[in-house]
Coordinates of C-alpha atoms and ligand atoms in Angstrom, one line a residue:
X18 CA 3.2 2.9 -9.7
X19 CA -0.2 1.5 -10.4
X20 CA -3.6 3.7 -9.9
X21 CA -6.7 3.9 -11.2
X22 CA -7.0 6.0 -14.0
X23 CA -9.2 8.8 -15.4
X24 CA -10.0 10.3 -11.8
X25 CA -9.3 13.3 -10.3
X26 CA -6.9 13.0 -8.0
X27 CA -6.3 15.8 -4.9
X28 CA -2.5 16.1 -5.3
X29 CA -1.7 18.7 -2.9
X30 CA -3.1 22.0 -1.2
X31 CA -3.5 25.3 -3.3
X32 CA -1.8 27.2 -1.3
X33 CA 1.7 25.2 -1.7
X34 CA 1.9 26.7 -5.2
X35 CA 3.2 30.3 -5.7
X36 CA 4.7 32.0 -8.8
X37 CA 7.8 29.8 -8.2
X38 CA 7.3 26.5 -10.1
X39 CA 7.0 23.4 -7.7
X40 CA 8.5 20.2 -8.1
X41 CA 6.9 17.3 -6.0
X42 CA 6.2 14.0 -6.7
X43 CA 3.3 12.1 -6.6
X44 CA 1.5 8.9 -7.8
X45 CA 5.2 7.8 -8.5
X46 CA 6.0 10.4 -11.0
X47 CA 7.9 13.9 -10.4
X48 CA 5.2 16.8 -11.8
X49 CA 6.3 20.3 -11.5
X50 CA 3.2 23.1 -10.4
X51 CA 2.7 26.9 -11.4
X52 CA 1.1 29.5 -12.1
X53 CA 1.0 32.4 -14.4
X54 CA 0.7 36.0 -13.7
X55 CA -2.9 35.6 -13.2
X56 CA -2.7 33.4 -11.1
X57 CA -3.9 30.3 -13.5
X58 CA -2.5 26.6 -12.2
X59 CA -0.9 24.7 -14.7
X60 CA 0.6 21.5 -13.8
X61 CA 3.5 19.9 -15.8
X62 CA 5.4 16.6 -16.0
X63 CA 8.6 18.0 -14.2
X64 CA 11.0 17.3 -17.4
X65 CA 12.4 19.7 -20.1
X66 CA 11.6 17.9 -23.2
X67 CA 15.0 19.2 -24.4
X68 CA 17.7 17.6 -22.2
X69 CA 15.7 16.4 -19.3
X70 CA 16.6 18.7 -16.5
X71 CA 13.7 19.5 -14.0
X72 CA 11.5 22.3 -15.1
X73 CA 10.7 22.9 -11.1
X74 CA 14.5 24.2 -10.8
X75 CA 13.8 26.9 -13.7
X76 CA 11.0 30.2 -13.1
X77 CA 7.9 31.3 -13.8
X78 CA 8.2 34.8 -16.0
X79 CA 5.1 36.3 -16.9
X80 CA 2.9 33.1 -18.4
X81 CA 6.2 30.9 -19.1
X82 CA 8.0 28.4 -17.6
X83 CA 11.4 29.0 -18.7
X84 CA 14.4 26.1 -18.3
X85 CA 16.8 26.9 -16.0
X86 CA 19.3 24.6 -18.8
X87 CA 19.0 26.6 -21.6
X88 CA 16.6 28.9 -21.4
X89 CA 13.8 27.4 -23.6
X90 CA 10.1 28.9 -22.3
X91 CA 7.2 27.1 -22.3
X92 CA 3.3 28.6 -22.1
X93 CA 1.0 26.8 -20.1
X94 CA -0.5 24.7 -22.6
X95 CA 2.8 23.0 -22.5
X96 CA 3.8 24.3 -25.9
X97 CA 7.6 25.6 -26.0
X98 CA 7.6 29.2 -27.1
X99 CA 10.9 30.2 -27.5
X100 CA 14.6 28.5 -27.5
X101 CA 17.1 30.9 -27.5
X102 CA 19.9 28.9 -29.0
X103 CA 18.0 29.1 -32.6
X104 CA 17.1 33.1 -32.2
X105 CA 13.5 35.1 -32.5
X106 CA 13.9 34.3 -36.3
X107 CA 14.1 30.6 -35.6
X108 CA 11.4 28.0 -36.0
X109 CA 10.6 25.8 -33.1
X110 CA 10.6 22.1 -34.0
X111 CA 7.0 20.2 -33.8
X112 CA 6.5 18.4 -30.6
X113 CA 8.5 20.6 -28.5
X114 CA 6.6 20.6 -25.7
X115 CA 6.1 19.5 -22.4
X116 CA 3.1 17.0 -21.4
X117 CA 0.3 19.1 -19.0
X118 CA -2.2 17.8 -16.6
X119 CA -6.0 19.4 -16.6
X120 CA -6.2 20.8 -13.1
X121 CA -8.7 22.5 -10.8
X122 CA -8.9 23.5 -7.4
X123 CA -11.4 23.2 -5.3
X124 CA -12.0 22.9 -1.0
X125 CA -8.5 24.5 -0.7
X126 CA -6.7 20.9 -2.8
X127 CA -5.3 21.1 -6.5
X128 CA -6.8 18.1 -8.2
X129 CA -5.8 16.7 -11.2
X130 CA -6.7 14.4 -13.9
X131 CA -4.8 11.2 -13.8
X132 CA -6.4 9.6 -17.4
X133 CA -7.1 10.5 -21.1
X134 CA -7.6 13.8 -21.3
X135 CA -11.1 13.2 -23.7
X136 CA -12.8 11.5 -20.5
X137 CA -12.4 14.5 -18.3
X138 CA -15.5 14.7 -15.7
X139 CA -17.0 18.1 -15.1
X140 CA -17.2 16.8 -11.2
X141 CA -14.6 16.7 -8.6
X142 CA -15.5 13.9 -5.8
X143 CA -15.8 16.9 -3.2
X144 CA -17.9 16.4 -0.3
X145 CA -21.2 19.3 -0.6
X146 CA -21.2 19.1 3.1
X147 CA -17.9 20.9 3.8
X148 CA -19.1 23.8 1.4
X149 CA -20.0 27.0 3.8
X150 CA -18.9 28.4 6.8
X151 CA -16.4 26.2 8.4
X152 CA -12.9 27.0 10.1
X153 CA -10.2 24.1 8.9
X154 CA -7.0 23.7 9.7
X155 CA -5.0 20.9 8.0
X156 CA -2.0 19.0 8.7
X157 CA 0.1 17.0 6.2
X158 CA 1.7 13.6 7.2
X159 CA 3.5 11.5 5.1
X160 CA 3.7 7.5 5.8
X161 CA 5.7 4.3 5.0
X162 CA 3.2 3.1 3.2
X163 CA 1.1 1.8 0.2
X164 CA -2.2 4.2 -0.3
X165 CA -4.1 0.8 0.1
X166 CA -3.2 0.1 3.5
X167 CA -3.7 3.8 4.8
X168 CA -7.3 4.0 3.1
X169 CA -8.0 0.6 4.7
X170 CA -7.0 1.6 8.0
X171 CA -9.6 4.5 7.9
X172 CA -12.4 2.3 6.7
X173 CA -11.5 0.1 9.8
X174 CA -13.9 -0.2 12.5
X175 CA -12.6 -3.0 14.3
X176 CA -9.4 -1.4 15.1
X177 CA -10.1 1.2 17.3
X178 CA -10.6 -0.7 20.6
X179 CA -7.2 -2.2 20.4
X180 CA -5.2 0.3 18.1
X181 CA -7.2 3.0 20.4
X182 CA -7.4 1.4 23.6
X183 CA -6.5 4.8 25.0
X184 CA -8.0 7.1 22.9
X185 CA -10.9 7.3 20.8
X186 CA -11.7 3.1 20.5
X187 CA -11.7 3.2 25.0
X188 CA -14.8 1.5 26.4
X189 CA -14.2 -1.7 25.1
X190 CA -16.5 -1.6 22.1
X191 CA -14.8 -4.6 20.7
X192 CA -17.8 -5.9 18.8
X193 CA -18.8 -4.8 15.6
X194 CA -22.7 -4.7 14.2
X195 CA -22.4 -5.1 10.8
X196 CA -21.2 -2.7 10.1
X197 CA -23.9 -1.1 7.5
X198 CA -22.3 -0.3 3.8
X199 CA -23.5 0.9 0.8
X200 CA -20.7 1.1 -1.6
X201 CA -20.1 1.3 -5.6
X202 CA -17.1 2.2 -7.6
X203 CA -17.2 5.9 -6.8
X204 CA -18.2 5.6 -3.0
X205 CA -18.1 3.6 0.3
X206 CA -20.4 4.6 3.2
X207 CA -20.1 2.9 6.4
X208 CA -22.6 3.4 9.7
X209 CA -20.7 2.6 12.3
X210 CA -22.0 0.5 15.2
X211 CA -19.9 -1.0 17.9
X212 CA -20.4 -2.4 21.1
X213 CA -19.9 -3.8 24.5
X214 CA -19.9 -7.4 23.6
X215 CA -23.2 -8.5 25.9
X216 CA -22.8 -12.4 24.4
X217 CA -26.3 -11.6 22.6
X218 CA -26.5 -11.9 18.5
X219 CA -25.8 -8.7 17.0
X220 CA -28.4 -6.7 14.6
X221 CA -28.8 -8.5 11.5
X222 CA -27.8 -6.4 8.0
X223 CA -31.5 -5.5 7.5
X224 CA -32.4 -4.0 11.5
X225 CA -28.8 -1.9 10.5
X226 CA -30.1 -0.9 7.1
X227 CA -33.1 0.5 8.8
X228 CA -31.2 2.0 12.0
X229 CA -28.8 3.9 8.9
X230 CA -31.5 5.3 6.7
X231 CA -32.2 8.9 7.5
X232 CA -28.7 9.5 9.1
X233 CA -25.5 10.7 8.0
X234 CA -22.9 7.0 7.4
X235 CA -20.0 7.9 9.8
X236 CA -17.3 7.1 7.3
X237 CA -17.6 8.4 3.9
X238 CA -15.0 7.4 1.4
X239 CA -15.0 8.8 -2.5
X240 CA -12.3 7.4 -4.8
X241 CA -9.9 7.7 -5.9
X242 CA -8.9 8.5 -2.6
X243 CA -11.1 11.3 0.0
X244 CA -12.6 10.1 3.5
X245 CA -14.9 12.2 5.7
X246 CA -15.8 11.2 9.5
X247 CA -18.6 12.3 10.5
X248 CA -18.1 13.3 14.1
X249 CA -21.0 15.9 14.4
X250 CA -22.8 18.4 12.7
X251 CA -20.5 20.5 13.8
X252 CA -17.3 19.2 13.3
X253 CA -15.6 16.7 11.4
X254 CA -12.2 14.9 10.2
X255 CA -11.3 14.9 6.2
X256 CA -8.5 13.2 4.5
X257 CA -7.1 13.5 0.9
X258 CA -5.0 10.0 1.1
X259 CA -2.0 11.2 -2.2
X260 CA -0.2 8.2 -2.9
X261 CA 3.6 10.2 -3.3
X262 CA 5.1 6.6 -4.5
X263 CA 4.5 2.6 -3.9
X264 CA 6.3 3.1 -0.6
X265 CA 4.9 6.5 0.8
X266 CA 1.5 8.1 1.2
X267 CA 0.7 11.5 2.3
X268 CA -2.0 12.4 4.3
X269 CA -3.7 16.2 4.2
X270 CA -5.8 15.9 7.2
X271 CA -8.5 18.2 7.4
X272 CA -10.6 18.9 11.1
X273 CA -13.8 20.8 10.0
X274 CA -15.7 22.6 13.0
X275 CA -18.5 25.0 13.4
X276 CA -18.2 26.3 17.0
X277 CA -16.2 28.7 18.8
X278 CA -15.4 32.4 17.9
X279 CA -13.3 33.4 14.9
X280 CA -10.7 34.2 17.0
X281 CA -10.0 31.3 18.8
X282 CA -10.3 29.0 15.3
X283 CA -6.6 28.7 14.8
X284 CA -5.6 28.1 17.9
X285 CA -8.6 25.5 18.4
X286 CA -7.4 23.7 15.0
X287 CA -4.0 23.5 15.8
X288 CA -5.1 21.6 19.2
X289 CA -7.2 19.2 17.9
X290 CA -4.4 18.4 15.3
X291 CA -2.5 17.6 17.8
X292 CA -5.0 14.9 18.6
X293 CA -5.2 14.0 15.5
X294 CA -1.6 13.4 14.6
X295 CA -1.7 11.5 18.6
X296 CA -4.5 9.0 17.2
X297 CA -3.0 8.7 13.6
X298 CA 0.1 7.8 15.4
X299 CA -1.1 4.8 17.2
X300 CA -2.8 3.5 13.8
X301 CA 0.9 3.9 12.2
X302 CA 2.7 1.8 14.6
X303 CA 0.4 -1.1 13.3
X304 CA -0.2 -0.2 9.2
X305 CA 3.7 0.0 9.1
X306 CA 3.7 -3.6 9.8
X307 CA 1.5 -5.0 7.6
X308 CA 3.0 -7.2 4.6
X309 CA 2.3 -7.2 2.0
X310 CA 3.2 -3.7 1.3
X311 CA 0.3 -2.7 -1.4
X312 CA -3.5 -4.7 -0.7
X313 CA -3.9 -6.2 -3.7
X314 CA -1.0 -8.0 -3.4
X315 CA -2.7 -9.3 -0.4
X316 CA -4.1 -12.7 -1.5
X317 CA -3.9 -14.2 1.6
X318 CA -5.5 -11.4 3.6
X319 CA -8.4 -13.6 5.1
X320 CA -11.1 -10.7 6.0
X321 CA -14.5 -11.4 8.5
X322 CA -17.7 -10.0 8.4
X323 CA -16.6 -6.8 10.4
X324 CA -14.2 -5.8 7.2
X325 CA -16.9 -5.4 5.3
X326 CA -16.2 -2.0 4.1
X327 CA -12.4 -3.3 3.7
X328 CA -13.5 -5.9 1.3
X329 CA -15.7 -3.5 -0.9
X330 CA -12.8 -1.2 -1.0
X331 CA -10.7 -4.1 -2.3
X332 CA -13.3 -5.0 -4.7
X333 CA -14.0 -1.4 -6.4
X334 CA -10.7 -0.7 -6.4
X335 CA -9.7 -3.6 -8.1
X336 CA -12.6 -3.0 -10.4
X337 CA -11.2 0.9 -11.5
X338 CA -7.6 -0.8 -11.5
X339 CA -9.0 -3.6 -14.0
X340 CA -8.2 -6.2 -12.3
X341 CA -10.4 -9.2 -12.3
X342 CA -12.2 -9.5 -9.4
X343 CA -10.7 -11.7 -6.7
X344 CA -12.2 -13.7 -4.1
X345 CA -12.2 -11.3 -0.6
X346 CA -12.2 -13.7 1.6
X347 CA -15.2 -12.4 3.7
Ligands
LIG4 S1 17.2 21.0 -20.8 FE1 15.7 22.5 -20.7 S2 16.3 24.0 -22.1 FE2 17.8 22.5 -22.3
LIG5 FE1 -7.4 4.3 13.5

């Protein structure tokens, strides 16, 4: 599948990978995860150079990845080490290795570098604000659908009365200031500002801009693919979007709050996923539905004013993709 490259990409959480080696897929490609006896992360493409079987069905012993075929053990530079077909005494053929990922870990996520491995950026696109002493507690939902689509839907804001009626979009808030943006390639930050439409002309972009400065943007969106909502100081919703294949997306959906004892922090989190997965469901029923599948296929999308933060999405990404830019229809 097509993505961006040279960005770091949050793949899954850290603490899915143990000693045993992992086999998942993701951005359309099967990678195997594990670590050594120090606990270092290595990430592999999940394929024995030798006769292709799947590295994630082998072990981990000591700081080697062994084959489960035939025993060959790879370090985790990806180098092979030993094949015990040709003996201790035997000399391992050039290029017998297996192609490695640089990976880090960072905010509790394994990220790692989709691109040429000489263009490696010391910085993750984390979000500062979540450093500290937070509780979290994180869900992970896959979807039907093209990464496009469900990074869309979060930079919505005109969805909510209608997709939300009954939740978090009630009140009738169908119409939509602006919104404010400020976006580049590496970030999209939206203010949000609906209301009750009173039949009077909205705040022009300028009355917005000057409403925005000084405060936190409601929506904050890195790529390749991270989203914050800002719901207080105190608590908050984050989302690694981690495109699986063209088809599927998973979402590792993070609430982030600051109140409450220690104690009554897991039981807390687990309720407001609940919510969350209740409100995520009602935006699935629609997203499901949309053709085409993937957004920049989506020519004949025909986006208004309140999509602004849709159509700066479309036109960075189609910028990292190197695409050439297309018209957004705004
Ligand atoms: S396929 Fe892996 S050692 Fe043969
Ligand atoms: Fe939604």
């Amino acid at each position: 599948m097509r993505v961006a490259e040279n960005h770091w990409y949050p793949l899954l959480e850290g603490r899915e990978v143990r000693r045993k080696p992992l086999g998942v897929e993701r951005l359309g490609r099967r990678f195997v995860f594990w670590r050594s006896a120090d606990g270092t992360l290595h990430a592999h493409v999940d394929r024995c150079p030798h006769l292709g079987a799947a590295l994630s069905s082998g072990t981990v012993q000591g700081d080697e990845l062994v084959c489960p075929f035939h025993g060959f053990r790879y370090g985790g530079d990806g180098q092979c080490r030993h094949i015990p077909a040709i003996g201790r005494a035997g000399r391992i053929p050039r290029g017998m290795a297996v192609q490695g990922f640089p990976v880090r870990e960072a905010q509790g996520l394994v990220w790692l570098w989709w691109g040429d491995p000489a263009q490696v950026r010391d910085a993750l696109p984390l979000f500062p604000q979540l450093e500290g002493t937070w509780h979290h507690y994180t869900i992970a939902v896959d979807w039907p659908v093209h990464y496009t689509r469900a990074i869309e839907n979060q930079l919505d804001v005109a969805h909510l009365p209608f997709v939300h009626r009954t939740t978090i979009g009630a009140g009738g808030r169908s119409r939509v200031e602006g919104p404010y943006v400020e976006a580049d390639a590496t970030r999209i930050r939206v203010w949000v500002t609906n209301s009750v439409d009173d039949g009077l002309a909205p705040r022009d972009q300028a009355q917005l801009a000057a409403a925005a400065a000084g405060h936190e943007p409601g929506l904050d969106f890195q790529f390749p693919g991270v989203w914050l909502l800002n719901i207080s100081a105190t608590f908050k919703n984050f989302i690694a979007f981690v495109p699986l294949n063209e088809r599927c997306t998973r979402y590792y959906l993070r609430s982030y709050f600051r109140f409450g004892p220690a104690w009554l922090a897991r039981p807390f989190g687990w309720l407001i996923s609940l919510s969350n997965r209740y409100i995520l469901g009602q935006d699935h029923r629609v997203v499901v539905t949309q053709t085409p599948a993937a957004s920049p296929d989506a020519t004949q999308d025909r986006l208004v004013g309140a999509d602004r933060a849709i159509a700066q999405y479309r036109r960075f990404h189609a910028q990292l993709l190197g695409d050439p830019p297309a018209d957004s229809g705004e």
